[in-house]
CSV table of C-alpha atoms in Angstrom, one decimal:
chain,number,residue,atom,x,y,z
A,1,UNK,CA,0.0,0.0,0.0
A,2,UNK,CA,1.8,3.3,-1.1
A,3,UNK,CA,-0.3,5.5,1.0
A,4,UNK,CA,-2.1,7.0,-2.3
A,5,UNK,CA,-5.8,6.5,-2.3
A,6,UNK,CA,-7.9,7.5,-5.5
A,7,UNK,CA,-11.4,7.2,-5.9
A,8,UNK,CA,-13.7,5.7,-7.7
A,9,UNK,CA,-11.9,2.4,-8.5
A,10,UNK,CA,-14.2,2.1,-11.8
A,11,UNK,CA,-16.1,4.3,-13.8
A,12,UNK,CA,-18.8,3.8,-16.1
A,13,UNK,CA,-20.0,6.6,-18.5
A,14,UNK,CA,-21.3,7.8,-21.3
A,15,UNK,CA,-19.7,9.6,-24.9
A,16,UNK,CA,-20.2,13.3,-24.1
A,17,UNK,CA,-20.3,13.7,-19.9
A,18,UNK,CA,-18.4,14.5,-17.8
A,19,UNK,CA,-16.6,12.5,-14.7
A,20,UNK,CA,-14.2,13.9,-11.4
A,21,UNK,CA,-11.2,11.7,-10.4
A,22,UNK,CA,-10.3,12.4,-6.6
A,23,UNK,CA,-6.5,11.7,-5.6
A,24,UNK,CA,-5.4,11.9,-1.7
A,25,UNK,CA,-1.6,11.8,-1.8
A,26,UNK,CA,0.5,10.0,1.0
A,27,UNK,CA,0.7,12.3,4.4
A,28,UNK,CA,2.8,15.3,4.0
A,29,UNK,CA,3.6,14.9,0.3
A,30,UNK,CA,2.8,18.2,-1.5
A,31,UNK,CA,3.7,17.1,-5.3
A,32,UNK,CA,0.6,15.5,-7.2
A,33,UNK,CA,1.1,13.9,-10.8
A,34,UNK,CA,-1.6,12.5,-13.1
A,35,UNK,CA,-1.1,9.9,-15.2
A,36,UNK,CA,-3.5,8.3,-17.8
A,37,UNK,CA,-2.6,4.9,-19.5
A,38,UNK,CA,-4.1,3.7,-22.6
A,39,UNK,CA,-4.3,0.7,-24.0
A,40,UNK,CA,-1.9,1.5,-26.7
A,41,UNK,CA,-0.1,3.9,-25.0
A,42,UNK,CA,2.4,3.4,-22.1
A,43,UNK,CA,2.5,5.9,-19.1
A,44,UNK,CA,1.6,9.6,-19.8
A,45,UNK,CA,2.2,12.2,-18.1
A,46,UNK,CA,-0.4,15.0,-17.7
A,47,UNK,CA,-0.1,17.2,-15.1
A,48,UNK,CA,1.8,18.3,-12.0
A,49,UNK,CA,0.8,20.2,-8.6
A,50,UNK,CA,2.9,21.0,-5.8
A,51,UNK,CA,1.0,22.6,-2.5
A,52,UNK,CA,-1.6,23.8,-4.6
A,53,UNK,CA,0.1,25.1,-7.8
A,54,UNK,CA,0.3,23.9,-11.2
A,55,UNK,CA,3.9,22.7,-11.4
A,56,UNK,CA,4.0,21.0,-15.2
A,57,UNK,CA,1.8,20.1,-17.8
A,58,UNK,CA,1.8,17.3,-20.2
A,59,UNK,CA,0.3,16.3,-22.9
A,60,UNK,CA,-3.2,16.9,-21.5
A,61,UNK,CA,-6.1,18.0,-23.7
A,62,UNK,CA,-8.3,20.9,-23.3
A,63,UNK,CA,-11.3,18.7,-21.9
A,64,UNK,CA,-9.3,17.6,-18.7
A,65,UNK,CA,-8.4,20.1,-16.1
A,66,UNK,CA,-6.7,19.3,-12.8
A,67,UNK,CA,-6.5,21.0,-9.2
A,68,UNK,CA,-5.0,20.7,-5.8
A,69,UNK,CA,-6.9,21.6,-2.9
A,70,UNK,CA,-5.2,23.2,0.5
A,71,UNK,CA,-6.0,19.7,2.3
A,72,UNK,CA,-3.5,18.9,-0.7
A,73,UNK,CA,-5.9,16.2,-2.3
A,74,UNK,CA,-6.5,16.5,-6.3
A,75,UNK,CA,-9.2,16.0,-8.3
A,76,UNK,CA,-8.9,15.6,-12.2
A,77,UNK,CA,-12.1,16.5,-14.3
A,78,UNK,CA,-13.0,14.8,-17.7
A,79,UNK,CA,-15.4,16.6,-19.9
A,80,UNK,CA,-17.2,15.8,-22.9
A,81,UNK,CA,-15.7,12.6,-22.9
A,82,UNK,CA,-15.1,10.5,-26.0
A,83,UNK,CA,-14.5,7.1,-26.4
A,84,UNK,CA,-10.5,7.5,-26.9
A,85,UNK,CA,-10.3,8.7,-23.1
A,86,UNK,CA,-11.3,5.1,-21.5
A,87,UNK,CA,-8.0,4.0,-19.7
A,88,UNK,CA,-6.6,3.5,-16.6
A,89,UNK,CA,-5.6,7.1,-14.6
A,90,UNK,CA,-3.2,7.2,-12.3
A,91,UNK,CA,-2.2,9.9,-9.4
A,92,UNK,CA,0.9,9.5,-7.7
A,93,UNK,CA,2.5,11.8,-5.0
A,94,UNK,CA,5.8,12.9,-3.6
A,95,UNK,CA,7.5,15.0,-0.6
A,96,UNK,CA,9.0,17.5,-3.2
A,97,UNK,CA,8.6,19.0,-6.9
A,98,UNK,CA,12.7,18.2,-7.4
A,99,UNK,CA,13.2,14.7,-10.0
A,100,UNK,CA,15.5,12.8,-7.7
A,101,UNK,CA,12.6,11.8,-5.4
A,102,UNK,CA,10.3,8.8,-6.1
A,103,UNK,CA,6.9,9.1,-7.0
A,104,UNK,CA,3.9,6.9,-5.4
A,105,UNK,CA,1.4,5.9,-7.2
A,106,UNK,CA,-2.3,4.9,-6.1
A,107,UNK,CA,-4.5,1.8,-7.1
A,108,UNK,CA,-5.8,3.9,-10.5
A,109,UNK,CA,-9.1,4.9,-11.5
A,110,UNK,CA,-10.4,2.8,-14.5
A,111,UNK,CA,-12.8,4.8,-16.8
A,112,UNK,CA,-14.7,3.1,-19.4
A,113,UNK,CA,-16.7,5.6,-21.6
A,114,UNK,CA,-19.2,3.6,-23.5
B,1,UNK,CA,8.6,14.2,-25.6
B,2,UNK,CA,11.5,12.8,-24.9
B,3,UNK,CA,12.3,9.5,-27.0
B,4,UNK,CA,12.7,6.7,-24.2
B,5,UNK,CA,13.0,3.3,-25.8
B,6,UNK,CA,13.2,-0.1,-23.6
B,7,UNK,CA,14.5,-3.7,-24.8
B,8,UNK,CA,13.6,-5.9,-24.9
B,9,UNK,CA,9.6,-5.5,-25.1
B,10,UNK,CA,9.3,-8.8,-23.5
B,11,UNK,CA,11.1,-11.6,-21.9
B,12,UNK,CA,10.8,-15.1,-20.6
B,13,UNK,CA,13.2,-16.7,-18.3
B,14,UNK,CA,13.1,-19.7,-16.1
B,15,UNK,CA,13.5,-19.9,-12.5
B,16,UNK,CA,16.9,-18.7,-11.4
B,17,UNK,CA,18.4,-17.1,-14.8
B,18,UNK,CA,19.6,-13.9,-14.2
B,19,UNK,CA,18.4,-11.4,-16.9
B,20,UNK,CA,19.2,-7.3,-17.5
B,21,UNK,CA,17.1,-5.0,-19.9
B,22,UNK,CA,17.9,-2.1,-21.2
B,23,UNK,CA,16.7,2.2,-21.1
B,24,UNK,CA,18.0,4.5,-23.9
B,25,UNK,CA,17.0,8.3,-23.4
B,26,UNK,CA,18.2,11.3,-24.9
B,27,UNK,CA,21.8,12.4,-22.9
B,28,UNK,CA,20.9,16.5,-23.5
B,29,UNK,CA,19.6,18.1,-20.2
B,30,UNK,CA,19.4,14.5,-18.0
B,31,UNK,CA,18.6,15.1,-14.3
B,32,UNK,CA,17.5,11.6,-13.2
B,33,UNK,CA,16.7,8.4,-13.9
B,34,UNK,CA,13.7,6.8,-11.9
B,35,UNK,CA,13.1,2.9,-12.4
B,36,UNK,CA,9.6,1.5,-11.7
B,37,UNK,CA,8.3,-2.0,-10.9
B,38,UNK,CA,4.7,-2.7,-12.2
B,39,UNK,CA,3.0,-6.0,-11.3
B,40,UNK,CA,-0.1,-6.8,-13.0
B,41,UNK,CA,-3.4,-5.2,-11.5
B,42,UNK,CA,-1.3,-3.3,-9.0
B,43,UNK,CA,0.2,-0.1,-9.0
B,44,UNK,CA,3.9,1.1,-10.4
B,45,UNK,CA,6.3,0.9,-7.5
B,46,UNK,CA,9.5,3.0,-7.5
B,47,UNK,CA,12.5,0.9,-7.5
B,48,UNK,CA,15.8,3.4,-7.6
B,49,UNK,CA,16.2,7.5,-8.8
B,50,UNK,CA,19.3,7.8,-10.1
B,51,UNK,CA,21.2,10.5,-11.1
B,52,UNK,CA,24.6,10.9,-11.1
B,53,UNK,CA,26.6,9.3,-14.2
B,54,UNK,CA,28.4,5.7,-13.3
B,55,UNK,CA,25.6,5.8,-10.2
B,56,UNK,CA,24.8,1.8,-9.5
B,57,UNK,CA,21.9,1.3,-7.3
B,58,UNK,CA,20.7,-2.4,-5.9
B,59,UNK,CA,18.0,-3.8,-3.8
B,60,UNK,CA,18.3,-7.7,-3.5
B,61,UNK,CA,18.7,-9.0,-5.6
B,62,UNK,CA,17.9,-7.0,-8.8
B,63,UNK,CA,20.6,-3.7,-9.5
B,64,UNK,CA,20.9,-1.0,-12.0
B,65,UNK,CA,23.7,1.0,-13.6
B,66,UNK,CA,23.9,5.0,-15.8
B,67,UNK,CA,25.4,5.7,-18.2
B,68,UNK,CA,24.3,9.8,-18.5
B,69,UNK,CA,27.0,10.4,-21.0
B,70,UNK,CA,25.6,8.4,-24.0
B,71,UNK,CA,22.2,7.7,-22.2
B,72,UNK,CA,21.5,4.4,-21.5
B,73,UNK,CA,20.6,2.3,-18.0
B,74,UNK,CA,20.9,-1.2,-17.3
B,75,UNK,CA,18.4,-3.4,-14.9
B,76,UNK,CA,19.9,-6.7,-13.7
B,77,UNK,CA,18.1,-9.2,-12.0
B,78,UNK,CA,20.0,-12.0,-10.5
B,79,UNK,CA,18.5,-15.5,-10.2
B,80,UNK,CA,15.0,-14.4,-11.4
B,81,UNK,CA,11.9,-15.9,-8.9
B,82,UNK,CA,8.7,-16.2,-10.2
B,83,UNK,CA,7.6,-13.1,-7.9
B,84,UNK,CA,9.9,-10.9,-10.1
B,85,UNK,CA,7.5,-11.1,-13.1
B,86,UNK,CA,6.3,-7.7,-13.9
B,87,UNK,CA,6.6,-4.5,-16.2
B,88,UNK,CA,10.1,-2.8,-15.6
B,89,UNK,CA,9.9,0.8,-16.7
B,90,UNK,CA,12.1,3.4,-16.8
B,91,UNK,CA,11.3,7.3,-16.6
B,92,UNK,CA,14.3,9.9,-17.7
B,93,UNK,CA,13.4,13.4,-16.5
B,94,UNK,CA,15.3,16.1,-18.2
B,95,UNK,CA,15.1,19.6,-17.4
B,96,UNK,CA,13.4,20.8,-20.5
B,97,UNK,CA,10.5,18.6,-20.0
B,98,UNK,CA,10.2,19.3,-15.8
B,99,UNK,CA,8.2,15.8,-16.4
B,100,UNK,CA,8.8,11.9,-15.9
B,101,UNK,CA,8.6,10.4,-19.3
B,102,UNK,CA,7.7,7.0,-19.1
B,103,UNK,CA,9.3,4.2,-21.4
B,104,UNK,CA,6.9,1.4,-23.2
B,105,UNK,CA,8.7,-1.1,-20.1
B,106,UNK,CA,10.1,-4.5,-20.0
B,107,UNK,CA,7.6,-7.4,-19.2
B,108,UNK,CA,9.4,-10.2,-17.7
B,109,UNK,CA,7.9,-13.8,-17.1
B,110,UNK,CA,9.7,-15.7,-14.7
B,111,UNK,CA,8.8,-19.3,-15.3
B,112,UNK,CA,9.1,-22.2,-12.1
């Protein structure tokens, strides 16, 4: 167990709506990274906060935005979703923006858009 | 983007064959070198950051070298157990980018 929790586990939804992915990073870890990976596709990045700020951005469309609350959880919102967007989303956390430290990443959020 | 390629795609190994795999990565602007361990329907798990060329890292029984110059690392695994099956993947993070960039991994199947 890494200490990351995200929620829901699986998602279910439809062409067009629009879903929230919730991320609660370890205790005391202020970075937050999102990470979506498709079937096709290995790991990609999409977008970093530390305490609140947006840190770096990936390749993340225009649909998805991201944000980190002051309790330091994140949530990452899906809009008019199309069918290319089901895959498996990943947040991970870590004590500091600097590279040399490890990330940890949480169970993932499955979406299926149908 | 950084271009991060991993080899081989896949691998199969018996019990107790020891095994490496490589990560190539562009040399310009390297600042570390993060290896992950992803077992199927789990989570990636963070096995070394490493960032200094010549760095080696190890953790049991599995170990990894740098090469920053040319940009390549190197994952050993010594006398592989079936437990060791997984996706290796390696993540270069340059200072360009300010991001992880993951590679496509390394699936390795440790048969008993």
């Amino acid at each position: 167990d890494s200490g990351v929790t995200q929620t829901p586990k699986h998602l279910i939804t439809a062409t067009g709506q629009r879903v929230t992915l919730r991320c609660s990073p370890r205790s005391g870890d202020l970075s937050v990274y999102w990470y979506q990976q498709s079937l096709d596709q290995g790991l990609q990045f999409l977008i970093q906060y530390y305490n609140g700020e947006e840190r770096a951005k990936g390749n993340i469309l225009e649909r998805f935005s991201a944000q980190q609350f002051p309790d330091l959880h994140s949530e990452l919102n899906l809009s008019s979703l199309e069918l290319g967007d089901s895959a498996l989303y990943f947040c991970a956390s870590s004590g500091w923006t600097a590279p040399p430290y490890e990330q940890y990443f949480g169970p993932g959020t499955r979406l299926t858009v149908t | 983007i950084l271009n991060v390629e991993q080899s081989p795609q896949s691998l199969h190994v018996q019990e107790g064959d020891s095994t490496n795999f490589t990560c190539s990565f562009p040399s310009s602007n390297f600042y570390a070198l993060h290896w992950y361990r992803w077992e199927t329907a789990k989570s990636p798990e963070a096995l070394f950051v490493m960032t200094l060329n010549g760095d080696e890292k190890k953790k049991g029984r599995i170990s990894a070298t740098l090469n920053t110059k040319e940009g390549y690392s190197y994952l050993y695994i010594k006398g592989s157990q079936p437990e060791d099956s997984a996706t290796y993947l390696c993540a270069p993070y340059n200072n360009a980018g300010n991001m992880l960039t993951f590679g496509g991994g390394t699936r390795l199947m440790v048969k008993p």
